[in-house]
PDB file of C-alpha atoms in Angstrom:
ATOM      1  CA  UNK A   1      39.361  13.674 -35.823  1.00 67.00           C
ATOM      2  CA  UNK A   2      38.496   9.822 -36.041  1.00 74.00           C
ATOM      3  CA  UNK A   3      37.984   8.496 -39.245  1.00 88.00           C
ATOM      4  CA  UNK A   4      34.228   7.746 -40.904  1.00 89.00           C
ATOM      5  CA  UNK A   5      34.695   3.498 -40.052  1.00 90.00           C
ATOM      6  CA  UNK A   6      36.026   4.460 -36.268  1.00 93.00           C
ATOM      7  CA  UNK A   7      33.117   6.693 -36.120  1.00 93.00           C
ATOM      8  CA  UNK A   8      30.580   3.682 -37.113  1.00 94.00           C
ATOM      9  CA  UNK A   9      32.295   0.783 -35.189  1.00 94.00           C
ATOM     10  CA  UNK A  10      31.678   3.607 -32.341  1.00 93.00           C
ATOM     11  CA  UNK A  11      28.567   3.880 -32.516  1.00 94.00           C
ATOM     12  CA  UNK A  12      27.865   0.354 -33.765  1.00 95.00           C
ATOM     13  CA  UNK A  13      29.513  -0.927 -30.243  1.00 94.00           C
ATOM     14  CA  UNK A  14      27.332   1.697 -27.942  1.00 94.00           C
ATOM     15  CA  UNK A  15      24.542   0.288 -29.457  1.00 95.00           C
ATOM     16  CA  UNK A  16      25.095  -3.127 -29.021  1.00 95.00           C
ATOM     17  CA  UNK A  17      26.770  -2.809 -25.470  1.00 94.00           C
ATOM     18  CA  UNK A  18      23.027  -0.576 -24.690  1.00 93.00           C
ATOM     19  CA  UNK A  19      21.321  -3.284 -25.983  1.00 94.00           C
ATOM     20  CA  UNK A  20      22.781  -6.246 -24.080  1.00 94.00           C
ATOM     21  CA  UNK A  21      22.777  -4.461 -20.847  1.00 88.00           C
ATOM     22  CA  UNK A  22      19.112  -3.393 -21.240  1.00 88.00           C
ATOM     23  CA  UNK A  23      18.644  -7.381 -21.845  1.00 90.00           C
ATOM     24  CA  UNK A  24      20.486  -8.033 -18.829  1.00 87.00           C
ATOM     25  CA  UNK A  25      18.110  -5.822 -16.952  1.00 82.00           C
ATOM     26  CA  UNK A  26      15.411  -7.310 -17.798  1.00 83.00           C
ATOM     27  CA  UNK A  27      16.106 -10.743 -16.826  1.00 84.00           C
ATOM     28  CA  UNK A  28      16.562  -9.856 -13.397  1.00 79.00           C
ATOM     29  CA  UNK A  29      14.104 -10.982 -11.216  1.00 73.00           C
ATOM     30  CA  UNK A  30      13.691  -7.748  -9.574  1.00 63.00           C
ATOM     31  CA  UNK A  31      12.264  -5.825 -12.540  1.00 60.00           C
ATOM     32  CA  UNK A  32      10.463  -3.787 -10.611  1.00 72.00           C
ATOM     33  CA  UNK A  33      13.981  -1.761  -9.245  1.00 82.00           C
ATOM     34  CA  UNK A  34      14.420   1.084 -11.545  1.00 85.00           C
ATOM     35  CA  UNK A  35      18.086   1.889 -13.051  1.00 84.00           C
ATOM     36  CA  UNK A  36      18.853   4.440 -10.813  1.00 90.00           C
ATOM     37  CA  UNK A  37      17.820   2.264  -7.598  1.00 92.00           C
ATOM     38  CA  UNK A  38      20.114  -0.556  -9.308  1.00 88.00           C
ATOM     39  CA  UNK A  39      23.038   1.885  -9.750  1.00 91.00           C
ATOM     40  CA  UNK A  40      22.497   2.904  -6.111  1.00 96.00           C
ATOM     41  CA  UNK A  41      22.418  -0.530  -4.451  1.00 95.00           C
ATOM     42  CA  UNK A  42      25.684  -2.006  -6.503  1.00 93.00           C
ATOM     43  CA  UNK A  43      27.874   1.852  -5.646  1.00 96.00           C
ATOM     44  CA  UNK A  44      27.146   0.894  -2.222  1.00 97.00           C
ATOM     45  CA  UNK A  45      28.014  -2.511  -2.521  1.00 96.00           C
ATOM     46  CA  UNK A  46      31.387  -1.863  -4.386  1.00 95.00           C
ATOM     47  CA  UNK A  47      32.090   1.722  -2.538  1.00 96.00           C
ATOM     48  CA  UNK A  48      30.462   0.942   1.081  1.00 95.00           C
ATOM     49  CA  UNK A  49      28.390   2.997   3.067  1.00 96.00           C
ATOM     50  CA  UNK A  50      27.814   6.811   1.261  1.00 96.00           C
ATOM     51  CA  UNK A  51      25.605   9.816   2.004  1.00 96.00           C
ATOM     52  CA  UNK A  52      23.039  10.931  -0.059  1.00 96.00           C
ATOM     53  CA  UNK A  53      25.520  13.964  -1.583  1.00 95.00           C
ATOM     54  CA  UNK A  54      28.232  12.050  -2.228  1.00 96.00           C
ATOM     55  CA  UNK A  55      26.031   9.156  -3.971  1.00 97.00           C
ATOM     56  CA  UNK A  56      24.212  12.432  -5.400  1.00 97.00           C
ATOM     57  CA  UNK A  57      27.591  13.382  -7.191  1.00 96.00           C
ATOM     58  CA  UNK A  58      28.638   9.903  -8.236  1.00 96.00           C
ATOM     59  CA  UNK A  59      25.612   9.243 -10.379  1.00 96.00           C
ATOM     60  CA  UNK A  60      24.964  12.922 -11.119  1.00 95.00           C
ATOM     61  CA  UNK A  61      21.666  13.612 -10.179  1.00 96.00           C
ATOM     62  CA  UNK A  62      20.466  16.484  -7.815  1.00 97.00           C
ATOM     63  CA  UNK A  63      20.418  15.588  -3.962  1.00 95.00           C
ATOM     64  CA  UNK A  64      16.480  15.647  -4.277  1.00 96.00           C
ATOM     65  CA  UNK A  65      16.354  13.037  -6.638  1.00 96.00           C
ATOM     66  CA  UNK A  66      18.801  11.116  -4.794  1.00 97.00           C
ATOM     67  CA  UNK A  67      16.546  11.042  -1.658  1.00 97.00           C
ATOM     68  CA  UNK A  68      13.719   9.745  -3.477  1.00 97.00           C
ATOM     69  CA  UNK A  69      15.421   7.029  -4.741  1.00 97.00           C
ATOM     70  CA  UNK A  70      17.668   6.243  -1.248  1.00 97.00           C
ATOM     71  CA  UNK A  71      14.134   6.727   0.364  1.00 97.00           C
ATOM     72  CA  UNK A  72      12.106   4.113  -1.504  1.00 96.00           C
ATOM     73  CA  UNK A  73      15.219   1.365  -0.839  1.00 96.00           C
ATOM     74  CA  UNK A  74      15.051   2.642   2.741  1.00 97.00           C
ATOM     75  CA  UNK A  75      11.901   1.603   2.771  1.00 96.00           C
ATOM     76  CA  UNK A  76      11.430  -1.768   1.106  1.00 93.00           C
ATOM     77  CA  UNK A  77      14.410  -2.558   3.624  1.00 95.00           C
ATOM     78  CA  UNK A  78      17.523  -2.385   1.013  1.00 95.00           C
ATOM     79  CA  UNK A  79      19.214   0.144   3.114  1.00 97.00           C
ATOM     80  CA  UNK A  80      19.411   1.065   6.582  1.00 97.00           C
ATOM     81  CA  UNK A  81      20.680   4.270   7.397  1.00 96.00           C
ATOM     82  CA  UNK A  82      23.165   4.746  10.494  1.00 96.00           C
ATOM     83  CA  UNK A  83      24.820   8.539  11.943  1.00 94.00           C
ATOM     84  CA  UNK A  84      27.744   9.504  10.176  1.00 91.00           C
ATOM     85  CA  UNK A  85      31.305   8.713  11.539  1.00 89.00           C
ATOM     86  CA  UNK A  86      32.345  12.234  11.832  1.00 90.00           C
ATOM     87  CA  UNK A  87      29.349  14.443  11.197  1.00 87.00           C
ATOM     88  CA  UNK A  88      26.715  14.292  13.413  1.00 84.00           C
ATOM     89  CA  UNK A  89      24.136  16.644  10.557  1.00 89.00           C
ATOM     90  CA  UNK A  90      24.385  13.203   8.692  1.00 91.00           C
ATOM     91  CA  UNK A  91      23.533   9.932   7.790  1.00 95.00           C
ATOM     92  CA  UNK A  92      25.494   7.507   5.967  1.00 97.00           C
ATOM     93  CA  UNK A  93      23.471   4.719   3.961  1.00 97.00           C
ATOM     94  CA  UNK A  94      24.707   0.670   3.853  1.00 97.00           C
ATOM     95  CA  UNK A  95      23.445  -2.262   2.310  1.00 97.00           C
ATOM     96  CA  UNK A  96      21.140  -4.312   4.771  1.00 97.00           C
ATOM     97  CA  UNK A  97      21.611  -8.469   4.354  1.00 96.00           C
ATOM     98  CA  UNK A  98      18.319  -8.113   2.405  1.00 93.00           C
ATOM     99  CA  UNK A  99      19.900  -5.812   0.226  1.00 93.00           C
ATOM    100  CA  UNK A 100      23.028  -7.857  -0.158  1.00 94.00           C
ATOM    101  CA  UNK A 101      20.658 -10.911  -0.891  1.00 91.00           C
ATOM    102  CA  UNK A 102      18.774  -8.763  -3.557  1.00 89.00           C
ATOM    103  CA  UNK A 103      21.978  -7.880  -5.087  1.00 89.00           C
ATOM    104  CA  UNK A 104      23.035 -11.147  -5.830  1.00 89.00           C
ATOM    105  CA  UNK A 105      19.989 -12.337  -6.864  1.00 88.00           C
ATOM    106  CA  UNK A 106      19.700  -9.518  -9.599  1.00 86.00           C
ATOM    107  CA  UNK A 107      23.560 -10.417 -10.465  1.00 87.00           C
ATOM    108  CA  UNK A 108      23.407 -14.401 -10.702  1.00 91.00           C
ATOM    109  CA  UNK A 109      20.190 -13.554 -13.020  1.00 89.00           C
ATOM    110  CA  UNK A 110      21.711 -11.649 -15.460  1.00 89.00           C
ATOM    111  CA  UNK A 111      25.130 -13.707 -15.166  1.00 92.00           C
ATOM    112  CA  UNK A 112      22.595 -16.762 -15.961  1.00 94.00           C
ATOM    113  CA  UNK A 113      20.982 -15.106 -18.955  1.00 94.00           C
ATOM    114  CA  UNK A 114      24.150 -14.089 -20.658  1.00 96.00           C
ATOM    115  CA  UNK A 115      26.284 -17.436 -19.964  1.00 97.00           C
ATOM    116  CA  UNK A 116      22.853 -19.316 -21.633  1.00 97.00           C
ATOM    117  CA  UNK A 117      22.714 -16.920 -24.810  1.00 96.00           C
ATOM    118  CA  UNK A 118      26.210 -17.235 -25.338  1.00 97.00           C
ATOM    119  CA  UNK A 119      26.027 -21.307 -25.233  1.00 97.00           C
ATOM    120  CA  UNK A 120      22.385 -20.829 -27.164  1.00 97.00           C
ATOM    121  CA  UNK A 121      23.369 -18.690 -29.899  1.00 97.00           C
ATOM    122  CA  UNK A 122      26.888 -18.784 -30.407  1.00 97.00           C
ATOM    123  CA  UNK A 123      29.755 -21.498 -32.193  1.00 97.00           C
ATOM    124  CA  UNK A 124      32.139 -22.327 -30.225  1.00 97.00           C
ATOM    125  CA  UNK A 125      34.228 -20.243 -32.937  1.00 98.00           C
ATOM    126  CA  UNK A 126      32.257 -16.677 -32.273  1.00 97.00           C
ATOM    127  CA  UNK A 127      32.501 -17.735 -28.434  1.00 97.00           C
ATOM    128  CA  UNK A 128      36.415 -17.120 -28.696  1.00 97.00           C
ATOM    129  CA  UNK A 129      35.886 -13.668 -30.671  1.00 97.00           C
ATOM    130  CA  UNK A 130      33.445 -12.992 -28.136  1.00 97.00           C
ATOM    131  CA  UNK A 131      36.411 -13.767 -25.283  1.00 97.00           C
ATOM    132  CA  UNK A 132      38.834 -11.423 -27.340  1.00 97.00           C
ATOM    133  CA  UNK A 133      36.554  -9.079 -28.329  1.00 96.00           C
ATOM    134  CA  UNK A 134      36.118  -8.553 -24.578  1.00 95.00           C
ATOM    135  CA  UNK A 135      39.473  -8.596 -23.044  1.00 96.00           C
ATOM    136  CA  UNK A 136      39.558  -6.087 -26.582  1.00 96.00           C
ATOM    137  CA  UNK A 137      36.853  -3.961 -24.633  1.00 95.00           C
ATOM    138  CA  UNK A 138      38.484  -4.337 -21.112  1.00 94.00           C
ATOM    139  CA  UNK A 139      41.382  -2.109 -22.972  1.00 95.00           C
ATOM    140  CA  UNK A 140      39.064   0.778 -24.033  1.00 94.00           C
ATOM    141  CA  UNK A 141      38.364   1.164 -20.838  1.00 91.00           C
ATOM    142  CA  UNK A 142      40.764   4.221 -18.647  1.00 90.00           C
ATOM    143  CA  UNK A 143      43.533   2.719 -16.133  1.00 83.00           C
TER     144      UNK A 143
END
């Protein structure tokens, strides 16, 4: 059982970590791409081309809801959809070079906002806690 101040750092660092990231968010210049679309677009990009059952399970939604969202990237022109390798009842989903290009808009956005808070807002003391409070994060984190 943790103790009572593990339990509050805990849930003092999930709220800040939510926070920031919901910043991040919103400085990207593509707003109007909801979470799940974002999650969808940057699996691809990491994982490669998926179906919508296997990119289904990885963000745990139902199939249904997974085709909505593949659908409406389909069609602004995110993804393109090609036959499967080795299943001809399927369709496998990749980034398209406007996709890519959206991608690292959204990314260089929210690596802009961050690197300009932290020179804002932050001594140059609190900027190296910040670095060891990450690499401190970066070993929470399952190997």
């Amino acid at each position: 059982m943790p103790e009572k101040d593990h339990e509050r750092l805990a849930t003092e660092l999930g709220s800040a970590v939510s926070l920031l990231m919901r910043q991040m968010r919103i400085a990207s210049p593509h707003g109007e791409l909801t979470p799940s679309q974002r999650a969808v677009i940057s699996r691809i990009d990491t994982e490669g081309e998926a179906t919508i059952a296997a990119l289904a399970r990885a963000e745990r939604v139902r199939p249904q809801s997974m085709r909505l969202t593949v659908g409406a990237l389909e069609e602004r022109g995110v993804l393109a959809r090609s036959p499967h390798p080795t299943d001809g009842r399927q369709v496998v989903f990749s980034l398209t070079e406007e996709g890519r290009r959206m991608l690292a808009v959204v990314r260089q956005a929210k690596h802009n906002w961050l690197a300009v808070a932290i020179a804002d807002r932050l001594t140059p003391e609190e900027q190296r806690t910040l670095a060891t409070a990450t690499e401190l994060m970066r070993r929470l984190m399952p190997r």
